Each structure stands twice: as C-alpha cells, then as structure tokens.
PDB file of C-alpha atoms in Angstrom:
ATOM      1  CA  MET R 692      11.186 -23.227  19.131  1.00 45.00           C
ATOM      2  CA  ARG R 693      10.265 -26.074  16.810  1.00 47.00           C
ATOM      3  CA  ARG R 694      12.348 -26.777  13.731  1.00 48.00           C
ATOM      4  CA  GLN R 695      10.813 -25.366  10.546  1.00 46.00           C
ATOM      5  CA  GLU R 696      10.558 -28.862   9.013  1.00 48.00           C
ATOM      6  CA  GLU R 697       8.137 -29.896  11.773  1.00 47.00           C
ATOM      7  CA  LEU R 698       5.807 -27.063  10.844  1.00 45.00           C
ATOM      8  CA  GLU R 699       5.853 -27.382   7.050  1.00 43.00           C
ATOM      9  CA  PRO R 700       3.310 -29.556   5.252  1.00 40.00           C
ATOM     10  CA  LYS R 701       4.548 -32.505   3.241  1.00 39.00           C
ATOM     11  CA  ARG R 702       5.139 -31.702  -0.453  1.00 35.00           C
ATOM     12  CA  GLN R 703       3.217 -34.749  -1.612  1.00 34.00           C
ATOM     13  CA  GLY R 704      -0.533 -35.038  -1.992  1.00 33.00           C
ATOM     14  CA  PRO R 705      -3.258 -32.720  -3.211  1.00 34.00           C
ATOM     15  CA  LYS R 706      -3.714 -29.168  -2.089  1.00 41.00           C
ATOM     16  CA  ARG R 707      -5.996 -28.995   0.931  1.00 48.00           C
ATOM     17  CA  GLN R 708      -8.514 -26.203   1.133  1.00 54.00           C
ATOM     18  CA  GLY R 709     -11.315 -25.553   3.557  1.00 57.00           C
ATOM     19  CA  GLN R 710     -14.341 -23.279   3.434  1.00 54.00           C
ATOM     20  CA  ASP R 711     -14.470 -20.769   0.602  1.00 62.00           C
ATOM     21  CA  GLY R 712     -11.250 -22.143  -0.907  1.00 69.00           C
ATOM     22  CA  GLN R 713      -9.206 -20.967   2.098  1.00 70.00           C
ATOM     23  CA  PRO R 714      -6.006 -22.903   2.811  1.00 77.00           C
ATOM     24  CA  VAL R 715      -6.146 -25.166   5.858  1.00 79.00           C
ATOM     25  CA  LEU R 716      -3.709 -25.980   8.612  1.00 87.00           C
ATOM     26  CA  SER R 717      -2.482 -29.580   8.773  1.00 87.00           C
ATOM     27  CA  SER R 718      -2.845 -31.678  11.898  1.00 87.00           C
ATOM     28  CA  SER R 719       0.952 -31.995  12.130  1.00 87.00           C
ATOM     29  CA  ALA R 720       1.321 -28.203  12.088  1.00 89.00           C
ATOM     30  CA  ILE R 721      -1.300 -27.679  14.815  1.00 91.00           C
ATOM     31  CA  THR R 722       0.344 -30.427  16.908  1.00 90.00           C
ATOM     32  CA  ALA R 723       3.731 -28.676  16.609  1.00 88.00           C
ATOM     33  CA  LEU R 724       2.198 -25.319  17.542  1.00 90.00           C
ATOM     34  CA  VAL R 725       0.439 -26.728  20.617  1.00 92.00           C
ATOM     35  CA  ALA R 726       3.802 -28.173  21.711  1.00 91.00           C
ATOM     36  CA  GLU R 727       5.367 -24.745  21.071  1.00 88.00           C
ATOM     37  CA  ALA R 728       2.644 -23.112  23.172  1.00 90.00           C
ATOM     38  CA  HIS R 729       3.412 -25.434  26.088  1.00 92.00           C
ATOM     39  CA  ALA R 730       7.171 -24.963  25.722  1.00 90.00           C
ATOM     40  CA  SER R 731       6.869 -21.153  25.630  1.00 88.00           C
ATOM     41  CA  SER R 732       4.426 -20.882  28.526  1.00 90.00           C
ATOM     42  CA  PRO R 733       3.983 -18.667  30.484  1.00 89.00           C
ATOM     43  CA  ARG R 734       5.019 -16.380  27.614  1.00 87.00           C
ATOM     44  CA  GLU R 735       3.080 -16.095  24.385  1.00 88.00           C
ATOM     45  CA  ALA R 736       4.620 -17.575  21.245  1.00 88.00           C
ATOM     46  CA  CYS R 737       3.879 -15.968  17.887  1.00 86.00           C
ATOM     47  CA  GLY R 738       4.607 -16.073  14.207  1.00 85.00           C
ATOM     48  CA  LEU R 739       3.328 -15.650  10.677  1.00 84.00           C
ATOM     49  CA  LEU R 740       0.979 -17.757   8.564  1.00 88.00           C
ATOM     50  CA  ILE R 741       2.063 -18.079   4.957  1.00 85.00           C
ATOM     51  CA  GLU R 742       0.394 -19.974   2.135  1.00 85.00           C
ATOM     52  CA  TRP R 743       2.495 -22.615   0.432  1.00 79.00           C
ATOM     53  CA  GLU R 744       1.107 -25.054  -2.150  1.00 77.00           C
ATOM     54  CA  GLY R 745      -2.444 -24.472  -0.908  1.00 76.00           C
ATOM     55  CA  ALA R 746      -1.657 -25.137   2.753  1.00 79.00           C
ATOM     56  CA  LEU R 747      -0.935 -22.804   5.632  1.00 84.00           C
ATOM     57  CA  VAL R 748       2.567 -22.925   7.056  1.00 81.00           C
ATOM     58  CA  PRO R 749       3.216 -21.337  10.453  1.00 83.00           C
ATOM     59  CA  LEU R 750       6.592 -19.598  10.692  1.00 78.00           C
ATOM     60  CA  PRO R 751       7.828 -19.064  14.250  1.00 73.00           C
ATOM     61  CA  ARG R 752       8.921 -15.532  15.048  1.00 64.00           C
ATOM     62  CA  GLY R 753       9.720 -15.816  18.743  1.00 57.00           C
ATOM     63  CA  GLN R 754       8.155 -15.264  22.103  1.00 53.00           C
ATOM     64  CA  GLY R 755       6.203 -12.321  23.344  1.00 53.00           C
ATOM     65  CA  LEU R 756       5.473 -11.187  26.847  1.00 49.00           C
ATOM     66  CA  ARG R 757       3.166 -12.907  29.312  1.00 53.00           C
ATOM     67  CA  ALA R 758       0.090 -11.223  27.852  1.00 53.00           C
ATOM     68  CA  SER R 759       1.079  -9.798  24.477  1.00 54.00           C
ATOM     69  CA  PHE R 760       3.286 -10.167  21.442  1.00 56.00           C
ATOM     70  CA  GLU R 761       4.590  -8.025  18.621  1.00 60.00           C
ATOM     71  CA  ILE R 762       6.097  -9.042  15.303  1.00 61.00           C
ATOM     72  CA  PRO R 763       8.535  -6.411  14.010  1.00 57.00           C
ATOM     73  CA  ALA R 764       7.759  -5.044  10.539  1.00 55.00           C
ATOM     74  CA  ARG R 765      11.115  -6.293   9.228  1.00 55.00           C
ATOM     75  CA  ASP R 766       9.914  -9.843   9.936  1.00 59.00           C
ATOM     76  CA  LEU R 767       6.768  -9.275   7.866  1.00 57.00           C
ATOM     77  CA  LEU R 768       8.489  -7.784   4.837  1.00 56.00           C
ATOM     78  CA  PRO R 769       9.772 -10.848   2.910  1.00 59.00           C
ATOM     79  CA  GLU R 770       6.452 -12.700   3.127  1.00 59.00           C
ATOM     80  CA  ALA R 771       4.447  -9.551   2.406  1.00 60.00           C
ATOM     81  CA  LEU R 772       6.492  -8.774  -0.696  1.00 57.00           C
ATOM     82  CA  ASP R 773       6.140 -12.227  -2.234  1.00 71.00           C
ATOM     83  CA  GLY R 774       2.392 -12.336  -1.535  1.00 72.00           C
ATOM     84  CA  SER R 775       2.464 -15.454   0.644  1.00 80.00           C
ATOM     85  CA  LEU R 776       1.653 -13.693   3.944  1.00 82.00           C
ATOM     86  CA  ARG R 777      -1.882 -14.667   4.981  1.00 85.00           C
ATOM     87  CA  GLY R 778      -1.924 -13.804   8.681  1.00 86.00           C
ATOM     88  CA  VAL R 779      -0.484 -14.397  12.131  1.00 88.00           C
ATOM     89  CA  TRP R 780      -0.594 -17.037  14.844  1.00 90.00           C
ATOM     90  CA  HIS R 781      -0.052 -16.728  18.559  1.00 91.00           C
ATOM     91  CA  THR R 782      -0.762 -18.432  21.842  1.00 92.00           C
ATOM     92  CA  HIS R 783      -2.735 -17.596  24.959  1.00 92.00           C
ATOM     93  CA  PRO R 784      -0.918 -19.579  27.682  1.00 91.00           C
ATOM     94  CA  GLN R 785      -3.290 -18.431  30.426  1.00 91.00           C
ATOM     95  CA  GLY R 786      -6.434 -18.124  28.335  1.00 92.00           C
ATOM     96  CA  PRO R 787      -8.768 -19.542  25.716  1.00 95.00           C
ATOM     97  CA  ALA R 788      -8.408 -19.775  21.942  1.00 95.00           C
ATOM     98  CA  ALA R 789     -10.245 -16.532  21.229  1.00 93.00           C
ATOM     99  CA  LEU R 790      -9.230 -13.168  19.797  1.00 92.00           C
ATOM    100  CA  SER R 791      -8.798 -10.456  22.384  1.00 89.00           C
ATOM    101  CA  PRO R 792      -9.550  -6.816  21.503  1.00 89.00           C
ATOM    102  CA  ALA R 793      -5.785  -6.205  21.287  1.00 86.00           C
ATOM    103  CA  ASP R 794      -5.421  -9.180  18.904  1.00 88.00           C
ATOM    104  CA  ALA R 795      -8.167  -7.838  16.644  1.00 89.00           C
ATOM    105  CA  GLU R 796      -6.554  -4.375  16.549  1.00 86.00           C
ATOM    106  CA  GLY R 797      -3.512  -5.750  14.727  1.00 83.00           C
ATOM    107  CA  LEU R 798      -5.429  -7.603  12.004  1.00 88.00           C
ATOM    108  CA  TRP R 799      -6.109  -6.397   8.482  1.00 86.00           C
ATOM    109  CA  GLU R 800      -9.087  -7.151   6.235  1.00 87.00           C
ATOM    110  CA  GLU R 801      -9.050 -10.797   5.062  1.00 88.00           C
ATOM    111  CA  ALA R 802      -6.166 -11.681   7.414  1.00 89.00           C
ATOM    112  CA  LEU R 803      -6.090 -15.151   8.926  1.00 92.00           C
ATOM    113  CA  ALA R 804      -5.510 -15.449  12.655  1.00 93.00           C
ATOM    114  CA  LEU R 805      -4.707 -18.653  14.499  1.00 94.00           C
ATOM    115  CA  VAL R 806      -5.075 -18.522  18.272  1.00 95.00           C
ATOM    116  CA  ILE R 807      -3.987 -21.416  20.472  1.00 95.00           C
ATOM    117  CA  GLY R 808      -5.285 -21.350  24.041  1.00 95.00           C
ATOM    118  CA  LEU R 809      -3.973 -23.534  26.828  1.00 95.00           C
ATOM    119  CA  GLN R 810      -6.649 -22.807  29.463  1.00 93.00           C
ATOM    120  CA  PRO R 811      -8.810 -24.478  28.301  1.00 94.00           C
ATOM    121  CA  LEU R 812      -6.872 -26.289  25.581  1.00 95.00           C
ATOM    122  CA  GLY R 813      -8.141 -25.383  22.118  1.00 95.00           C
ATOM    123  CA  ALA R 814      -7.338 -23.612  18.863  1.00 96.00           C
ATOM    124  CA  GLN R 815      -9.217 -21.548  16.288  1.00 94.00           C
ATOM    125  CA  LEU R 816      -8.279 -20.422  12.787  1.00 94.00           C
ATOM    126  CA  LEU R 817     -10.287 -17.317  11.891  1.00 93.00           C
ATOM    127  CA  ARG R 818     -10.600 -15.015   8.892  1.00 92.00           C
ATOM    128  CA  TRP R 819     -10.933 -11.337   9.820  1.00 91.00           C
ATOM    129  CA  GLN R 820     -13.620  -9.742   7.688  1.00 90.00           C
ATOM    130  CA  GLY R 821     -15.648  -6.601   8.285  1.00 89.00           C
ATOM    131  CA  GLY R 822     -14.414  -6.286  11.862  1.00 91.00           C
ATOM    132  CA  VAL R 823     -15.452  -9.833  12.776  1.00 92.00           C
ATOM    133  CA  GLY R 824     -13.448 -13.054  13.087  1.00 92.00           C
ATOM    134  CA  ARG R 825     -15.145 -15.913  11.205  1.00 93.00           C
ATOM    135  CA  VAL R 826     -14.063 -19.413  12.303  1.00 93.00           C
ATOM    136  CA  LEU R 827     -12.603 -21.522   9.472  1.00 92.00           C
ATOM    137  CA  GLN R 828     -11.198 -24.392  11.563  1.00 92.00           C
ATOM    138  CA  SER R 829     -11.371 -25.204  15.258  1.00 94.00           C
ATOM    139  CA  TRP R 830      -9.883 -27.809  17.547  1.00 95.00           C
ATOM    140  CA  GLY R 831     -11.047 -28.762  21.031  1.00 94.00           C
ATOM    141  CA  PRO R 832      -9.234 -30.576  23.849  1.00 93.00           C
ATOM    142  CA  ASP R 833     -10.167 -34.012  22.473  1.00 91.00           C
ATOM    143  CA  ASP R 834      -8.901 -33.119  18.973  1.00 88.00           C
ATOM    144  CA  LEU R 835      -5.595 -31.836  20.291  1.00 88.00           C
ATOM    145  CA  ALA R 836      -5.083 -34.716  22.710  1.00 77.00           C
ATOM    146  CA  LYS R 837      -5.300 -37.164  19.768  1.00 60.00           C
ATOM    147  CA  SER R 838      -2.761 -35.303  17.634  1.00 52.00           C
TER     148      SER R 838
END
C-alpha cells in the first residue's frame, strides 16, 4: 500500500474542479494508484474517494479478491458522517478501466467511481447518475506512462 502522503494533494494552490464543479483527481494521485494497482496485482486494490479542499483524495482500504472487492461499512462510516465521502476507487488487474455490472450495483446516486484497468492500461473517473456512469476524467496508456 502507498503511504497516505503520496495520495493526498498538496495544500498549496487553487482548488481544482472539473466538469460541473466536480472535484478532480491530481496526476500525482492517479500515478500513485496505478503503482498500487501494479503492486496489488493479481488482486484488486480498493478504497474510498473523499473530497478535501476541492480535490479528490483516494484513501486505500486494502486488497480484494482476484475479481472483486468489498469495503466494510465500518470503513465508510467516518467519511460518510463528516460528509467528505464522494465515492470509491478500485482496480481491474486483468481488465479494462470500465464499470462492471457488479461495480455498478454498489454505487449510489451521484457517487464517484474511479476504475483503474491494467489490461489495457487506463483509468476513468465517473459520476453515477440515473443508472449510468458519466465520464468526468479519463487517462489512456500514454497519459499514464508520462506520469
């Protein structure tokens, strides 16, 4: 697992927001998560996405199984109570950066979902709305190779 400092955005600078005022994920955070995906492979890695000073911060919550993950409710509680919980992130070590039907089942309205796929390499940050995942940010192999 990566140290929390590697995943947190720097405190300096303006708040970064993407489409529709949604918080965005920094390039340093996505780089750390791709490294986490490789380190955890062939198991899935997973965690929470919280909003902090207008940016998304991924919090690691451990490894799942080869083809699934589950975050215990006790791990969701602190972030849910303080209102900073925005969604979840996880990896697909043997697949693409796309929501599976099982992934979609666990999402709630307006949740953010970050999926990092290793085959092929890519990542997508989506907002779940009306039963559909709308892409807010995406990264392809060239983007992730540079970071």
